[in-house]
mmCIF file of C-alpha atoms in Angstrom:
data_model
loop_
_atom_site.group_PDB
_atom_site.id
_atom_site.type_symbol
_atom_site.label_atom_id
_atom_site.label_comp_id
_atom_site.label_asym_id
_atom_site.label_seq_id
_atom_site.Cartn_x
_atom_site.Cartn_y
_atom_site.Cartn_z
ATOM 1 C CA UNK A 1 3.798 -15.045 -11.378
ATOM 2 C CA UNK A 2 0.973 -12.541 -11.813
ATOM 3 C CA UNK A 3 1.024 -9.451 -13.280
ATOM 4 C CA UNK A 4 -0.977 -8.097 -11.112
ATOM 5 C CA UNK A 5 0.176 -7.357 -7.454
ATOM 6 C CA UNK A 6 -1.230 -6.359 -4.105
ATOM 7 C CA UNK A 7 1.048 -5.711 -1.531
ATOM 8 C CA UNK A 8 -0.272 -4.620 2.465
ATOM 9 C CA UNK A 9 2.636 -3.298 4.437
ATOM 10 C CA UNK A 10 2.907 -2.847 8.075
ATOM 11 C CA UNK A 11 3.649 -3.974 11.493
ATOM 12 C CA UNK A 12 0.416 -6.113 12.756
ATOM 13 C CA UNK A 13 1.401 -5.221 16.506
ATOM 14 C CA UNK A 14 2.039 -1.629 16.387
ATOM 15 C CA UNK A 15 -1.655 -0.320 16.243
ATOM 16 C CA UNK A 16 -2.385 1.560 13.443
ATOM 17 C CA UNK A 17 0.561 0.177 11.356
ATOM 18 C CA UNK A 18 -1.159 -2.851 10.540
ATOM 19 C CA UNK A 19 -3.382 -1.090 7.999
ATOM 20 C CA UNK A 20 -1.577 -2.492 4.938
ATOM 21 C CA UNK A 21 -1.823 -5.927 6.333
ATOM 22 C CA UNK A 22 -5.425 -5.696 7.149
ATOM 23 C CA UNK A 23 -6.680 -4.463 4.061
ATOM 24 C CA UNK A 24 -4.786 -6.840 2.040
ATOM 25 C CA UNK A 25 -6.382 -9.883 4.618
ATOM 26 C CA UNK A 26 -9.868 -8.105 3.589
ATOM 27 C CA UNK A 27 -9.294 -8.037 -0.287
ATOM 28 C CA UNK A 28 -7.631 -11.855 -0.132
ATOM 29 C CA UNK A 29 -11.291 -12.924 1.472
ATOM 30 C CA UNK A 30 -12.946 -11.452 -1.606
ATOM 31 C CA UNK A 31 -10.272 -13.833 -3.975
ATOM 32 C CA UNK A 32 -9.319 -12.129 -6.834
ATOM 33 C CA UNK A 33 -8.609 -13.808 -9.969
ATOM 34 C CA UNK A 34 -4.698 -13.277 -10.961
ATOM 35 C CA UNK A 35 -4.023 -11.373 -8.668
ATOM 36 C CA UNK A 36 -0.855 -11.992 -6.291
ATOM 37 C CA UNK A 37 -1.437 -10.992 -2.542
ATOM 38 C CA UNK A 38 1.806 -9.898 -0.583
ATOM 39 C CA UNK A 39 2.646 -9.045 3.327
ATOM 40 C CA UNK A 40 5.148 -7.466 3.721
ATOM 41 C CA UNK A 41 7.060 -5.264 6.926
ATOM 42 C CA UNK A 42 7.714 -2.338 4.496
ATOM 43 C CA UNK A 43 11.725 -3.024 4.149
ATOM 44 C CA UNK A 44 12.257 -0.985 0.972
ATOM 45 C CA UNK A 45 14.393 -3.424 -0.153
ATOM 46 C CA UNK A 46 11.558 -6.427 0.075
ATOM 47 C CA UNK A 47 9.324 -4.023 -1.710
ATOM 48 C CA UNK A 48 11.741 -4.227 -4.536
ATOM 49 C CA UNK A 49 12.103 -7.060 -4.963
ATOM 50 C CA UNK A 50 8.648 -7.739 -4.534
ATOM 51 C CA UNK A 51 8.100 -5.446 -7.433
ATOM 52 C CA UNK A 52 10.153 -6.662 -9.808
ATOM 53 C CA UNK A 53 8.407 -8.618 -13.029
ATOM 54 C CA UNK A 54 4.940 -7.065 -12.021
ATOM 55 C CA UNK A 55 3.119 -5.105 -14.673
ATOM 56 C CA UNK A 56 0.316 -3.422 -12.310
ATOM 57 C CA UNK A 57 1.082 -2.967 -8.641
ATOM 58 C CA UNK A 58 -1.018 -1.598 -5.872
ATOM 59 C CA UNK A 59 0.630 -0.503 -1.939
ATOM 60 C CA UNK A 60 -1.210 -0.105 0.832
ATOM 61 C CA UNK A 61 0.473 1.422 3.775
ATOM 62 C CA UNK A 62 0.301 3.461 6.979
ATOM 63 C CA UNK A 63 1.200 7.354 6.481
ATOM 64 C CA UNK A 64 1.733 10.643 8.740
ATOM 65 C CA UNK A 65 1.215 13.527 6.693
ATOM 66 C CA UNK A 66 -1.138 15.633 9.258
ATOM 67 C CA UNK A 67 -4.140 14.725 7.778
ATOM 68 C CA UNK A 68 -6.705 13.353 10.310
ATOM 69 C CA UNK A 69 -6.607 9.394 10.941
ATOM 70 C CA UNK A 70 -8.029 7.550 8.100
ATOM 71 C CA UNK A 71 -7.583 9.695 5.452
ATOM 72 C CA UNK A 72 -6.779 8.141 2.436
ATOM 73 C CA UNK A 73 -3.827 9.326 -0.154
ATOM 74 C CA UNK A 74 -4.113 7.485 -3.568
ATOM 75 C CA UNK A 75 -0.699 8.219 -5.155
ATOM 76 C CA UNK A 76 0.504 7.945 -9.021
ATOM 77 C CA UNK A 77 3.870 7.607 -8.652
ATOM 78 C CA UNK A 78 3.988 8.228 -12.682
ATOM 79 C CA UNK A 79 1.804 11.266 -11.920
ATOM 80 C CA UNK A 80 2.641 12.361 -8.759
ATOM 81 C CA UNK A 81 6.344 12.597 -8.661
ATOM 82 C CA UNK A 82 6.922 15.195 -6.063
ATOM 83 C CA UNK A 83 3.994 13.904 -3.680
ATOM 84 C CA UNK A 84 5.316 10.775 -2.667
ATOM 85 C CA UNK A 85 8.130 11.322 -0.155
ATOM 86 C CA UNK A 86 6.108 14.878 1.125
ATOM 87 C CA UNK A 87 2.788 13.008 1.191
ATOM 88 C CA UNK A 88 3.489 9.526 3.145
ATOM 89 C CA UNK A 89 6.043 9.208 5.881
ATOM 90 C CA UNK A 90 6.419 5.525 6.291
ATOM 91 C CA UNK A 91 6.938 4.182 9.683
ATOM 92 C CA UNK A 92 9.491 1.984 8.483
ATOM 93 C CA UNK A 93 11.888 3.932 7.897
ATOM 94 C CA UNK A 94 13.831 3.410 4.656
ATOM 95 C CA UNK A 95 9.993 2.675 3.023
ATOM 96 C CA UNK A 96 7.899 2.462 0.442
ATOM 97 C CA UNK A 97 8.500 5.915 -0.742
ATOM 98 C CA UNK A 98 12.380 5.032 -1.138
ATOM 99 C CA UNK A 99 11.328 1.677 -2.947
ATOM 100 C CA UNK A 100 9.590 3.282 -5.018
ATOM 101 C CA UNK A 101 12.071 6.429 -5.628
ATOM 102 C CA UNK A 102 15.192 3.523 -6.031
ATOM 103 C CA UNK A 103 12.462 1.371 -8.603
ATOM 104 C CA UNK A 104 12.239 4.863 -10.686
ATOM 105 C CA UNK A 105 15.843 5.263 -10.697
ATOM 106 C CA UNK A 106 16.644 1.908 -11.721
ATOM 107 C CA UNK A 107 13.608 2.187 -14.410
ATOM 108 C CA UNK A 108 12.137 -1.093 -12.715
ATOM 109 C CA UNK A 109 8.999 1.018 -11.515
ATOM 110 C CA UNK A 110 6.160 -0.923 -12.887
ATOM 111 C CA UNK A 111 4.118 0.731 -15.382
ATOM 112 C CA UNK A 112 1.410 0.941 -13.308
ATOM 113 C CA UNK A 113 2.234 1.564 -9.314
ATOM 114 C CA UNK A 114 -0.478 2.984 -7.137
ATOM 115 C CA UNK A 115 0.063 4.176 -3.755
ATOM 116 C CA UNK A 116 -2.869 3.556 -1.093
ATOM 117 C CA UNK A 117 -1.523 5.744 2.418
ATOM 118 C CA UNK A 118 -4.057 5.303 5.009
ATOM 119 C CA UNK A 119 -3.229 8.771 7.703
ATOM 120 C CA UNK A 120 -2.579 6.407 10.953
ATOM 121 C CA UNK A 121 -2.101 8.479 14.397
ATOM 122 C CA UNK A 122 -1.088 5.705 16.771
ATOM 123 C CA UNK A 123 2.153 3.477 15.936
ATOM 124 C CA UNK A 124 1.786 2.206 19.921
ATOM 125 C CA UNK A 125 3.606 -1.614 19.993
ATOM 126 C CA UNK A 126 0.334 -3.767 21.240
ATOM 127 C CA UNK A 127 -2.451 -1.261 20.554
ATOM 128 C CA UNK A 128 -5.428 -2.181 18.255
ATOM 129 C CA UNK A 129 -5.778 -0.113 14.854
ATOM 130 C CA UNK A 130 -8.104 3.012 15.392
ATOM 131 C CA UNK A 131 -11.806 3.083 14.454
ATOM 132 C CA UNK A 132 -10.940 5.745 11.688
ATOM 133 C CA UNK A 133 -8.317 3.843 9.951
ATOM 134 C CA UNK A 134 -10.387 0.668 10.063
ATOM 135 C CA UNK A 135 -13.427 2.266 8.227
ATOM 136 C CA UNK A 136 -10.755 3.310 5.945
ATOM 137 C CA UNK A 137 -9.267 -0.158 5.596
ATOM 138 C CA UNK A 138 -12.806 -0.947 4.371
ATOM 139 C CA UNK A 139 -12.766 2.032 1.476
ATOM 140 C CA UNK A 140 -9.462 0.755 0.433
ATOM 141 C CA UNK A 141 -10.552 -2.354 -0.006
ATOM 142 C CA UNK A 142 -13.302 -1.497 -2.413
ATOM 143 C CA UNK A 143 -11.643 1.159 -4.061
ATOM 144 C CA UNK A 144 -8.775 -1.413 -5.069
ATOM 145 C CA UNK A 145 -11.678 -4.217 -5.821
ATOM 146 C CA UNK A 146 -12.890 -2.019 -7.999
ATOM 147 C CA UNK A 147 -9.821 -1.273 -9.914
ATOM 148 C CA UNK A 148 -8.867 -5.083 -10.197
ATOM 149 C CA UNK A 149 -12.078 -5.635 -11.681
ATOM 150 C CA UNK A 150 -11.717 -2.650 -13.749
ATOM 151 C CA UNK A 151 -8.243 -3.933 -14.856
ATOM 152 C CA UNK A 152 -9.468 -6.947 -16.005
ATOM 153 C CA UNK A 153 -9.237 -8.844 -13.052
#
């Protein structure tokens, strides 16, 4: 298993939900080296799981903080302790913000965990993502490139 782990959450049918998914698809075209890709629905429990064994682990997900669509939040959880469940509410429910919270708690959190939450405005079942969260699928994309290759990868 790689220590390094990329995991896109959402719902690919509920319009701007699929954000997590779609970036991930973008970064797995650009293959990087030791790095495992992960889809996932957002279940907090899969995200767990998911996370367990990983050293570095990156999240992209759909948020609703009031920010305009396609903002992007890059959360520390390490850092940023009191941001996370204020800053992203995850359309899932029981998230990635309660993942990560239960991870902390049960001192699984990887040692490094960073939180991409793309602002989404429309959750509509069957509607396409928005223009504004696509451009920012792109910015995630690079922005976790970036890090990969900064990380070693």
């Amino acid at each position: 298993m790689a220590d390094r782990l990329v995991i896109g959450i959402g719902n690919p049918d509920r319009g701007d939900d699929a954000v997590g998914r779609l970036a991930l698809r973008r970064l797995r075209a650009r293959d990087p080296a030791g790095v495992r890709l992960l889809e996932l629905d957002g279940e907090a429990t899969a995200v767990l799981a998911a996370m367990q064994g990983a050293g570095r682990v990156w999240l992209i997900d759909a948020a609703q903080s009031g920010a305009p669509p396609g903002a992007i939040h890059r959360i520390d959880p390490a850092m940023d302790d009191a941001l996370l469940p204020h800053c992203t509410v995850s359309s899932h429910g029981f998230g990635v913000a309660q993942a990560i919270g239960l991870a902390r708690a049960m001192g699984t959190l990887p040692r490094h965990c960073i939180v991409y939450a793309i602002e989404a405005a429309d959750f509509t079942v069957g509607a396409l993502p928005s223009a504004e969260v696509m451009a920012a699928v792109d910015d995630v994309v690079r922005r976790i490139a970036a890090e990969l290759a900064q990380d070693g990868g």
